[in-house]
Coordinates of C-alpha atoms in Angstrom, one line a residue:
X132 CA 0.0 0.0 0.0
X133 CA 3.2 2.4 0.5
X134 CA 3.6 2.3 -3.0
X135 CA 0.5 3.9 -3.7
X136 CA 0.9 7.5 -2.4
X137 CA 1.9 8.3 -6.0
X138 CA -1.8 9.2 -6.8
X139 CA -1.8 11.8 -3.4
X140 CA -2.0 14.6 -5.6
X141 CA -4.8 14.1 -7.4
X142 CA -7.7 16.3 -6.2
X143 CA -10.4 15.2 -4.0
X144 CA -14.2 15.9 -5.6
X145 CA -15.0 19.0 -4.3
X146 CA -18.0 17.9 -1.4
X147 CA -15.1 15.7 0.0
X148 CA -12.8 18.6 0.0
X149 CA -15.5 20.8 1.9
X150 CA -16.1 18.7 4.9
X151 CA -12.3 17.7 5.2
X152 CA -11.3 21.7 5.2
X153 CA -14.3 22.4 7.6
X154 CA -13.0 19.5 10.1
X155 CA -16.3 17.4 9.2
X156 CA -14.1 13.6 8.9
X157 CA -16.6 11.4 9.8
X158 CA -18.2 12.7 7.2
X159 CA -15.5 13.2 4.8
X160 CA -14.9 9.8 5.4
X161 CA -18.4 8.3 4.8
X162 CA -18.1 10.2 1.1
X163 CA -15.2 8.9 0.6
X164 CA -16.5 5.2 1.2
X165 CA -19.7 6.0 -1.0
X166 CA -17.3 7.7 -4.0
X167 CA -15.3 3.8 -3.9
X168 CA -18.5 1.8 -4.3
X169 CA -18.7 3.6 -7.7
X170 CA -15.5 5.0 -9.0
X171 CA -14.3 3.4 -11.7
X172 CA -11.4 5.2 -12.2
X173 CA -8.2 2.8 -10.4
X174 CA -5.8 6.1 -10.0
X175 CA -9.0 7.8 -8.4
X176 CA -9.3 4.9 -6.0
X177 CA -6.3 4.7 -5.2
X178 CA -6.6 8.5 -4.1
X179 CA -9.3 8.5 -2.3
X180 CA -7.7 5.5 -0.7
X181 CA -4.8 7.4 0.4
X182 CA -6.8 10.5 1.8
X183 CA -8.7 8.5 3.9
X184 CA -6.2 7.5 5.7
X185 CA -4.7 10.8 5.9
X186 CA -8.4 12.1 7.1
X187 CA -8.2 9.0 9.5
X188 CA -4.4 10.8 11.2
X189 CA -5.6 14.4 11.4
X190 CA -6.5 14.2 14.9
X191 CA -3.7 12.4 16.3
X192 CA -1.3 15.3 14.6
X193 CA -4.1 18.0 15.4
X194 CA -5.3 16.6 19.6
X195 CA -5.3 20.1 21.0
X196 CA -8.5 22.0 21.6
X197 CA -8.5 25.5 21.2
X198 CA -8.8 26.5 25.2
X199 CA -6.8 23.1 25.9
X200 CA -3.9 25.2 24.0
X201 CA -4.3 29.0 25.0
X202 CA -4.3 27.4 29.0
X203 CA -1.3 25.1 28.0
X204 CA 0.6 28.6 26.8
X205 CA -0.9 30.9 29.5
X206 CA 0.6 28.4 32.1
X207 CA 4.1 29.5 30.8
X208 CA 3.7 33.3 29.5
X209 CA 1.5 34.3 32.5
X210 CA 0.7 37.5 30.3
X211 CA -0.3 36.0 27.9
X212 CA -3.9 37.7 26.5
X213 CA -6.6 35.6 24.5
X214 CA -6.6 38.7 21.6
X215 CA -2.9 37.7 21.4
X216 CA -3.4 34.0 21.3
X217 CA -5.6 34.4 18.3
X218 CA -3.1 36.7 16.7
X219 CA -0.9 34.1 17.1
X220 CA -3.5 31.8 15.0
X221 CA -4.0 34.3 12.6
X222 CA -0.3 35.0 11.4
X223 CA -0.1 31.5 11.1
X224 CA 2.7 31.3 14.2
X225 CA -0.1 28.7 15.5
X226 CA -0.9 25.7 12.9
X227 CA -4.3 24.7 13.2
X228 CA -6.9 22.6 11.7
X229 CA -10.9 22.5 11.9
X230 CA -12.0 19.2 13.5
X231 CA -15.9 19.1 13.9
X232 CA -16.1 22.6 13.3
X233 CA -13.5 23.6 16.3
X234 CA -9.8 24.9 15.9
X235 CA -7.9 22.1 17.3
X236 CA -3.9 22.9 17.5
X237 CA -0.9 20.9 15.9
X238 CA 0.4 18.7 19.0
X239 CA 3.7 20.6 18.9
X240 CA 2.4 23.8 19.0
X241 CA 4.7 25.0 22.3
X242 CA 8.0 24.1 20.4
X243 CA 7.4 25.5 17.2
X244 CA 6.6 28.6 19.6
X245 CA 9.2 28.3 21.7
X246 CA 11.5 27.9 19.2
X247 CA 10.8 31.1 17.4
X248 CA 9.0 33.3 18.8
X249 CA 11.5 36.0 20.8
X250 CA 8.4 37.8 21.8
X251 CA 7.0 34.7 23.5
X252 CA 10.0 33.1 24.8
X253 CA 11.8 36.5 26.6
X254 CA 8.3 36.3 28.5
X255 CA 8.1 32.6 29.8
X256 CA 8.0 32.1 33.7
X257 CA 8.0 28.5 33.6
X258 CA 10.7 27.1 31.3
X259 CA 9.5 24.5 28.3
X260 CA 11.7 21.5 27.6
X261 CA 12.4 23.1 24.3
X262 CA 13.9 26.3 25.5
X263 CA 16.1 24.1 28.0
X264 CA 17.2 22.4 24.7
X265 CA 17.6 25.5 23.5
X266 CA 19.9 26.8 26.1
X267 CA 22.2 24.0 25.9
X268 CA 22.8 23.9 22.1
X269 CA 25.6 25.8 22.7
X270 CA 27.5 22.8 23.3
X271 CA 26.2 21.3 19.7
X272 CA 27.5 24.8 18.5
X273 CA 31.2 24.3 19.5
X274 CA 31.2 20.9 18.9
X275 CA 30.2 21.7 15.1
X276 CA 32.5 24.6 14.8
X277 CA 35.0 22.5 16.2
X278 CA 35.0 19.6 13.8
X279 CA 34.0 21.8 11.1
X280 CA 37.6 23.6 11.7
X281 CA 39.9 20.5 11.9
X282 CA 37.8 18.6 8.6
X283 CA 38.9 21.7 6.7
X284 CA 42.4 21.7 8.4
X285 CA 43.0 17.6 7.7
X286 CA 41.2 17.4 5.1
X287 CA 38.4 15.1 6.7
X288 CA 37.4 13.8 9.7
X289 CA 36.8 10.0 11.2
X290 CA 34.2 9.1 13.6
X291 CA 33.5 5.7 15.4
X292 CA 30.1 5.2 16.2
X293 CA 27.8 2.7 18.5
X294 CA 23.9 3.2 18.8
X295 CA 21.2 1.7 19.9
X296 CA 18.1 1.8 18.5
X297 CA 14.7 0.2 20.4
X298 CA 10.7 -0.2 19.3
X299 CA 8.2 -1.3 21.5
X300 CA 4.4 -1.4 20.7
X301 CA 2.8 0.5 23.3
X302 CA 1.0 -1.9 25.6
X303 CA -3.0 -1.0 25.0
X304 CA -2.2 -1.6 21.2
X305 CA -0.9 -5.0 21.7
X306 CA -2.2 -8.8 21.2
X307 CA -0.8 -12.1 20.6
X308 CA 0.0 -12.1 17.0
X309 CA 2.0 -12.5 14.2
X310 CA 4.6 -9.2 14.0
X311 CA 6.8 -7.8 11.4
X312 CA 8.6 -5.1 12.6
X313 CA 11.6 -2.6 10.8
X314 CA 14.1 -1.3 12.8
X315 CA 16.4 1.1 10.6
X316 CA 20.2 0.6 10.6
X317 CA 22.6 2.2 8.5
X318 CA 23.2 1.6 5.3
X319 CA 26.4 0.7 3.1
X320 CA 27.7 4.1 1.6
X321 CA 30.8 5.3 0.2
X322 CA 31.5 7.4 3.7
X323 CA 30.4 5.1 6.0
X324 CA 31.7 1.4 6.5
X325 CA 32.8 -0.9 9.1
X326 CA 29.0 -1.7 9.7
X327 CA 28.5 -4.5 12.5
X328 CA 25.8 -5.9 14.1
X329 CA 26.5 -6.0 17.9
X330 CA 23.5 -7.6 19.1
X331 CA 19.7 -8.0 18.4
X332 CA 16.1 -8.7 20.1
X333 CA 15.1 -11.2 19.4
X334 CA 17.9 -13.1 17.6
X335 CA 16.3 -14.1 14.5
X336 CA 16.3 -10.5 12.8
X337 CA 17.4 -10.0 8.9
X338 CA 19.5 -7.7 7.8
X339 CA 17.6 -5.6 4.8
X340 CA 19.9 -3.6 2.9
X341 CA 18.0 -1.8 0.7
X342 CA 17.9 1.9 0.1
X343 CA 16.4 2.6 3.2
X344 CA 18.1 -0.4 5.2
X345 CA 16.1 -2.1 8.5
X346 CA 16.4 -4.8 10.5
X347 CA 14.3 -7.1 10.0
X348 CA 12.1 -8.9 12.7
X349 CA 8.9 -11.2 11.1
X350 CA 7.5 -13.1 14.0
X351 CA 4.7 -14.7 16.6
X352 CA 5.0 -12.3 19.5
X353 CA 3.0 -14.0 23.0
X354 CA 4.4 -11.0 25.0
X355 CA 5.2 -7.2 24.5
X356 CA 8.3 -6.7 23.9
X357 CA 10.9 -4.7 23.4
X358 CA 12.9 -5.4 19.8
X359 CA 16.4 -3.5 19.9
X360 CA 19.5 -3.4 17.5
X361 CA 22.9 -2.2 18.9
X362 CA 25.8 -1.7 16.0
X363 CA 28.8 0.3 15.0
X364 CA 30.2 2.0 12.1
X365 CA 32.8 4.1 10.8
X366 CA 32.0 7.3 9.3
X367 CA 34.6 9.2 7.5
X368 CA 33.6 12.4 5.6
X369 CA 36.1 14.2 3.6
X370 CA 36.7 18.2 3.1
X371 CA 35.0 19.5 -0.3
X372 CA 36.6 22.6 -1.2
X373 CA 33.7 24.9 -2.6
X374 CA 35.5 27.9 -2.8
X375 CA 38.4 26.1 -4.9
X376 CA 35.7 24.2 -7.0
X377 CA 33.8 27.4 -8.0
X378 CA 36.6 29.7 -8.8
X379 CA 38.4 27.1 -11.0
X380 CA 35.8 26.2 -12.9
X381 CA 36.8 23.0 -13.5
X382 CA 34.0 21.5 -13.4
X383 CA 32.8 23.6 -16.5
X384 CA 35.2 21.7 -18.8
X385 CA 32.9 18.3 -18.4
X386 CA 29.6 17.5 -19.8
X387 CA 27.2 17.0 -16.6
X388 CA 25.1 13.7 -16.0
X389 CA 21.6 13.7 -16.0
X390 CA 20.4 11.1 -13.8
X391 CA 18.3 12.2 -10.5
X392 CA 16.9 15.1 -12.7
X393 CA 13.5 14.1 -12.6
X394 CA 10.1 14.7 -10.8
X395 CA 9.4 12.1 -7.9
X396 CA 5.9 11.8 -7.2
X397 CA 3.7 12.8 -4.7
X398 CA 6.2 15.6 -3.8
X399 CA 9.2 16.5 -5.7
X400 CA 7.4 17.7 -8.3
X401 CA 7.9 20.9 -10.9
X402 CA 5.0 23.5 -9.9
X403 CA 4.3 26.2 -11.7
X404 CA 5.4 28.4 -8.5
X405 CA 8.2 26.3 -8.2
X406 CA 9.7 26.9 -12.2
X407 CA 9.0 30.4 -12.0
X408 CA 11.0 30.8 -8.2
X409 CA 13.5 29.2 -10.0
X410 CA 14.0 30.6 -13.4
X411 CA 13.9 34.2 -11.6
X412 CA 17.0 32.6 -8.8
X413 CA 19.0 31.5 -11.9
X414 CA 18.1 33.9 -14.6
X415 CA 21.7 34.4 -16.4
X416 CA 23.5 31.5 -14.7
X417 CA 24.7 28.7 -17.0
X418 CA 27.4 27.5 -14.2
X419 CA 25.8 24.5 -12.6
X420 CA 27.4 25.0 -9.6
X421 CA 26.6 28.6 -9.2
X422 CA 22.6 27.5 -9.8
X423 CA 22.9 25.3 -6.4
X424 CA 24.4 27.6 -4.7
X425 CA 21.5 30.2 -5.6
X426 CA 19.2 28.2 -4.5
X427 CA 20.9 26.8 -1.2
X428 CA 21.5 30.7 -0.6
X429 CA 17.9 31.5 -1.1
X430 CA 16.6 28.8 1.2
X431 CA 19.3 29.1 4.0
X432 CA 19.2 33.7 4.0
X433 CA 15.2 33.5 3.5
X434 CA 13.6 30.5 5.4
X435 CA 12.8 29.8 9.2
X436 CA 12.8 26.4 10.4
X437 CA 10.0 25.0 12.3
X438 CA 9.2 21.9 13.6
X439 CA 6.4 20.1 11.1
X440 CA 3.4 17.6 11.1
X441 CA 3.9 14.1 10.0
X442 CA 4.6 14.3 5.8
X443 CA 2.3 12.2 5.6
X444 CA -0.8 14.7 5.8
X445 CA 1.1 17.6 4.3
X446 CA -0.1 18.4 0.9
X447 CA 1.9 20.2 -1.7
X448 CA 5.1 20.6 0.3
X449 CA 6.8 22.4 -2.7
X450 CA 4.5 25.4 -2.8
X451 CA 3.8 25.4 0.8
X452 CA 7.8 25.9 1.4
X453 CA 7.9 28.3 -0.9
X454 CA 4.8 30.7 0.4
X455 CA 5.6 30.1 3.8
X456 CA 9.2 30.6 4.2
X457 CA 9.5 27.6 6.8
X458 CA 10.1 23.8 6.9
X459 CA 12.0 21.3 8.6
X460 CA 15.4 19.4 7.3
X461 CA 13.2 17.5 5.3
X462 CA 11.3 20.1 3.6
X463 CA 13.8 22.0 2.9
X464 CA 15.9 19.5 1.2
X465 CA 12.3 18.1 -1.0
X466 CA 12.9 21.9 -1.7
X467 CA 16.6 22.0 -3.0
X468 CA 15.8 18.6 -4.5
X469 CA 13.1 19.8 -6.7
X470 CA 15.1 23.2 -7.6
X471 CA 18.0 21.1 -8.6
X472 CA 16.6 18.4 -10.7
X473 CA 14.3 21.4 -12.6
X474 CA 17.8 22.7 -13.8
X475 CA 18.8 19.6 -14.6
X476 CA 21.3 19.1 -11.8
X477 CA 21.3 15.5 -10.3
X478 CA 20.1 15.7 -6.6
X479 CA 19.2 13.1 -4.1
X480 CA 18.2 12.3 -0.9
X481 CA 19.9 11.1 2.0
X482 CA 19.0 10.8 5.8
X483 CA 19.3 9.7 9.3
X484 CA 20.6 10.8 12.3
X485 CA 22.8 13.7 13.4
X486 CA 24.5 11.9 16.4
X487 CA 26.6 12.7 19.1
X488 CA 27.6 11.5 22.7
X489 CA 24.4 12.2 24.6
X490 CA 22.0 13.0 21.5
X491 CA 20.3 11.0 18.7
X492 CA 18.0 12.6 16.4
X493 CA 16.3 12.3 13.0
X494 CA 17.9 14.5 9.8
X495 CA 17.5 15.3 6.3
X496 CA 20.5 16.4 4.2
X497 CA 21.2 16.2 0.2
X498 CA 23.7 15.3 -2.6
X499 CA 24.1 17.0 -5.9
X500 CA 26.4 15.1 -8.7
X501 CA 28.8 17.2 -10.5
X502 CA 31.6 16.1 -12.7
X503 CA 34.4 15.7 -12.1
X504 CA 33.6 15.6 -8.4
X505 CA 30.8 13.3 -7.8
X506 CA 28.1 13.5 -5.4
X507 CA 29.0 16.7 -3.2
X508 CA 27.6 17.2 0.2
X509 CA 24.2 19.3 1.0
X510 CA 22.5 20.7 4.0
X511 CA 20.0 23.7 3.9
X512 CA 18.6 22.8 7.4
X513 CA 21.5 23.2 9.0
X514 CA 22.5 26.1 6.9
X515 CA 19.2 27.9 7.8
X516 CA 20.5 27.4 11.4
X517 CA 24.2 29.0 11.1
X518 CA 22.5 32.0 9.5
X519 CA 20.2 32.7 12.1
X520 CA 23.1 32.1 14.6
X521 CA 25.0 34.6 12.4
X522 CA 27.7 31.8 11.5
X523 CA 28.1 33.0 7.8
X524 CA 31.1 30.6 8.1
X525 CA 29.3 27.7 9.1
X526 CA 26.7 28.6 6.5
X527 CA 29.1 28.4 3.4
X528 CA 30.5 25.1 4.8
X529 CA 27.1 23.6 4.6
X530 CA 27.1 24.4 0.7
X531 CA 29.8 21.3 -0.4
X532 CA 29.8 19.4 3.3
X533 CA 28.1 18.1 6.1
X534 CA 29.7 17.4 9.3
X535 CA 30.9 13.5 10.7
X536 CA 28.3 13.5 13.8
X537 CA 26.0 11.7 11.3
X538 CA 24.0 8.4 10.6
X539 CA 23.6 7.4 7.0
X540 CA 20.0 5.0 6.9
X541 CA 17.9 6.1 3.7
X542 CA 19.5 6.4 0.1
X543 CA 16.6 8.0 -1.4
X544 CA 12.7 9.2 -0.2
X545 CA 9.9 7.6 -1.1
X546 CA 11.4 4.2 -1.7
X547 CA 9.9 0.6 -0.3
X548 CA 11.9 -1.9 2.0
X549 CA 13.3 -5.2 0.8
X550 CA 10.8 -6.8 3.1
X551 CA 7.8 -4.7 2.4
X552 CA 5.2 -4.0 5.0
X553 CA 1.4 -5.0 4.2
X554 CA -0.2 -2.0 5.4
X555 CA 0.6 1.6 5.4
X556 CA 3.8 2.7 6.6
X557 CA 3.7 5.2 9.6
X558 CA 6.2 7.0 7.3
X559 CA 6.0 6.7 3.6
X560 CA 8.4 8.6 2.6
X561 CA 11.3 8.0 5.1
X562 CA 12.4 5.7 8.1
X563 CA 13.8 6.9 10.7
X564 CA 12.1 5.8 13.7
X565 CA 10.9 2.1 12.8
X566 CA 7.7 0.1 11.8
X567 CA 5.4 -2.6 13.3
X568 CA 2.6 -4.2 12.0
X569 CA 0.4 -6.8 13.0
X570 CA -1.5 -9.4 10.5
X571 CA -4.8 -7.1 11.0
X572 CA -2.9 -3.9 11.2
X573 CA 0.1 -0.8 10.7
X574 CA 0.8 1.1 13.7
X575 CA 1.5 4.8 13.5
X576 CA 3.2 7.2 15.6
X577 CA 2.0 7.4 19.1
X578 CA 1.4 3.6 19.1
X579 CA 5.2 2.2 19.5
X580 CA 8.1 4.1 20.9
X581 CA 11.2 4.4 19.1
X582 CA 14.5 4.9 21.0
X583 CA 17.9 5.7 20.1
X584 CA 21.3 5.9 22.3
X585 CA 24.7 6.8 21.1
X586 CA 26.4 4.5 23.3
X587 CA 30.1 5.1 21.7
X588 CA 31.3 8.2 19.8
X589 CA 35.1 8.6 19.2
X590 CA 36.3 10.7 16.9
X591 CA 40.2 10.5 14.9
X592 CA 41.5 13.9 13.0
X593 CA 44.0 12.2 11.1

């Protein structure tokens, strides 16, 4: 069923479309089964298919009531007013969604807030989670401008790397059944190597090295319980010299592939918004590598990040990026992606983990192909991040590198495991956190917890 989100974009009939924008689901829903019985259309099946099970997640992204949310606020900006609250709604600083004709708040409302806001957060008297996160990325600063310094001085840099990684179905969800579960690992890459299975949970787990490589577990499970993977892996990233690259030219002297130049269905796809953003970014420009940085520079000086819903409700991410001016890692690099394969510059995908000793979390970063080089390092996200900590530095660095506190697990987006689930994948498009099924059902987010631990990181300059 994964493969089927192809047919995403094709528009719901309008009555459908009405009661899903006015929050109506049950509703939207019912049409949806009545439209099935009589379609005979398979791509319009399929699609109304697929947005009934988006309609179906809309209120586990979107849980928050309206007065649930201002009182959840209030309780750490004692000031705050309601007439603010609803500004903050109305500028779109709040997302929100009608559900049975009430504005019901994205779940991570607070952090998206708390993130960004310098009104809001200069005001808290009771300190979110995110803000203490906040306080302490100074450490994730120094590190990165650390390792950043000595990869340009040696020319690379070498970490070793052990993690853990656990997924465990949450215990009102379970039953005695038959389970096949996906735990990601990482994945054979040109950078990263030395990949070893330490140890597993249960033992009889399959290693699935696909684009988007798992673990494997496909079992009778009498008792919840927990299925983990420990391994380790070198990862050694070399210096690109962009500066060098674009002042000699070199490059200019080759004729350029084009392979990863095309549109990838549901989302990396050529809008009309999207060709003429980018014919006005490289109007004049026939140096390829000049086009990608015009387009990493307009994404990393112009966009704000924010932390997003599941992609699996979002429709068009292209022009939403693009009117908005904010994203996460991942929708800024669909964005770059999309930009790049337009001018015919190969792009892809690649993701994981940025890891360090202490911290393990879920990122998107890119690779454009450019002769004589190769495939050349990517990462708006984290360049949108060193311009709004005024690291122009760091920025540029971003445009040819990424750092070595990574995990390499998906090759591409959008692309089905080895072992493919039967029902719909909690995350389509990526896997960074794990899948479960059961023989009746797919689990989604907020029905299994997904763990990960660097246990080991040791880094070598030379």
């Amino acid at each position: 069923m994964n493969t089927l989100f192809k047919a995403v974009n094709i528009t719901l009939p309008k009555v459908i479309l009405q009661e899903k924008i006015a929050g109506n689901l049950d509703e939207a829903i019912r049409l949806i089964d009545e439209y099935l019985i009589n379609e005979k259309d398979n791509n319009i099946k399929i699609s109304l298919l697929i947005q009934k099970e988006i309609i179906k997640r809309l209120p586990f992204e979107y849980s928050i009531s309206y007065l649930e949310g201002y009182n959840s606020l209030k309780s750490y900006v004692n000031d705050l007013t309601l007439e603010e609250f609803d500004h903050l709604l109305a500028t779109n600083k709040i997302d929100w969604i009608y559900i049975n004709h009430q504005k019901y708040l994205f779940n991570r409302f607070l952090s998206v807030l708390f993130k960004n806001e310098d009104n809001i957060i200069a005001r808290v008297t009771n300190k979110h989670p995110i803000i203490t996160q906040n306080e302490k990325n100074s450490y994730e600063d120094n590190l990165l401008n650390d390792v950043i310094a000595k990869m340009i001085k040696n020319k690379h840099y070498l970490n070793h790397f052990t993690i853990s990684c656990t997924l465990k179905l949450q215990d009102d969800h379970f039953s005695k059944d038959h389970y096949l579960v996906h735990l990601p690992i990482p994945c054979h890459d040109k950078y990263q190597h030395n990949i070893t299975i330490n140890k597993i949970y249960p033992d009889n787990g399959m290693i699935n090295d696909g684009l988007q490589a798992t673990l494997c577990f496909d079992n009778k499970m009498e008792n919840n319980h927990e299925y983990m993977v420990e391994y380790s892996y070198d990862i050694d990233i070399p210096y690109f010299d962009m500066e060098k690259a674009l002042s000699s030219k070199e490059h200019l002297k080759y004729e350029q592939k084009d392979f990863d130049t095309d549109e990838q269905l549901p989302h990396i796809i050529f809008t009309p918004l999207l060709k003429q953003t980018v014919d006005q970014l490289s109007a004049n420009i026939n140096d390829p590598l000049l086009k990608a940085k015009a387009f990493y520079d307009y994404i990393t000086l112009n966009m704000h990040y924010r932390f997003m819903p599941s992609y699996i409700i979002l429709d068009n991410i292209i022009d939403n990026v693009l009117i908005n001016k904010s994203g996460d890692c991942g929708i800024f690099a669909l964005l770059f992606i999309t930009m790049c394969r337009y001018s015919k510059i190969p792009c892809r995908w690649q993701s994981g983990y940025t890891s360090y000793q202490g911290f393990c979390s879920g990122h998107d970063w890119v690779q454009i192909y450019i002769e004589p080089y190769g495939w050349i390092y990517v990462d708006p996200s984290y360049g949108v991040d060193a311009h709004h900590l005024n690291n122009e530095w760091r920025r540029r660095f971003y445009f040819g590198n990424i750092d070595p506190y990574r995990t390499i697990i998906n090759n591409d987006f959008y692309k089905e495991f080895v072992h493919p689930k039967k029902y719909l994948r909690a995350d389509p498009y990526d896997n960074q956190c794990g899948e479960i099924e059961n023989t009746h059902q797919g689990f989604q987010f907020g029905e299994f917890t997904s763990i990960r631990k660097v246990i080991k990181c040791e880094g070598e300059e030379e």
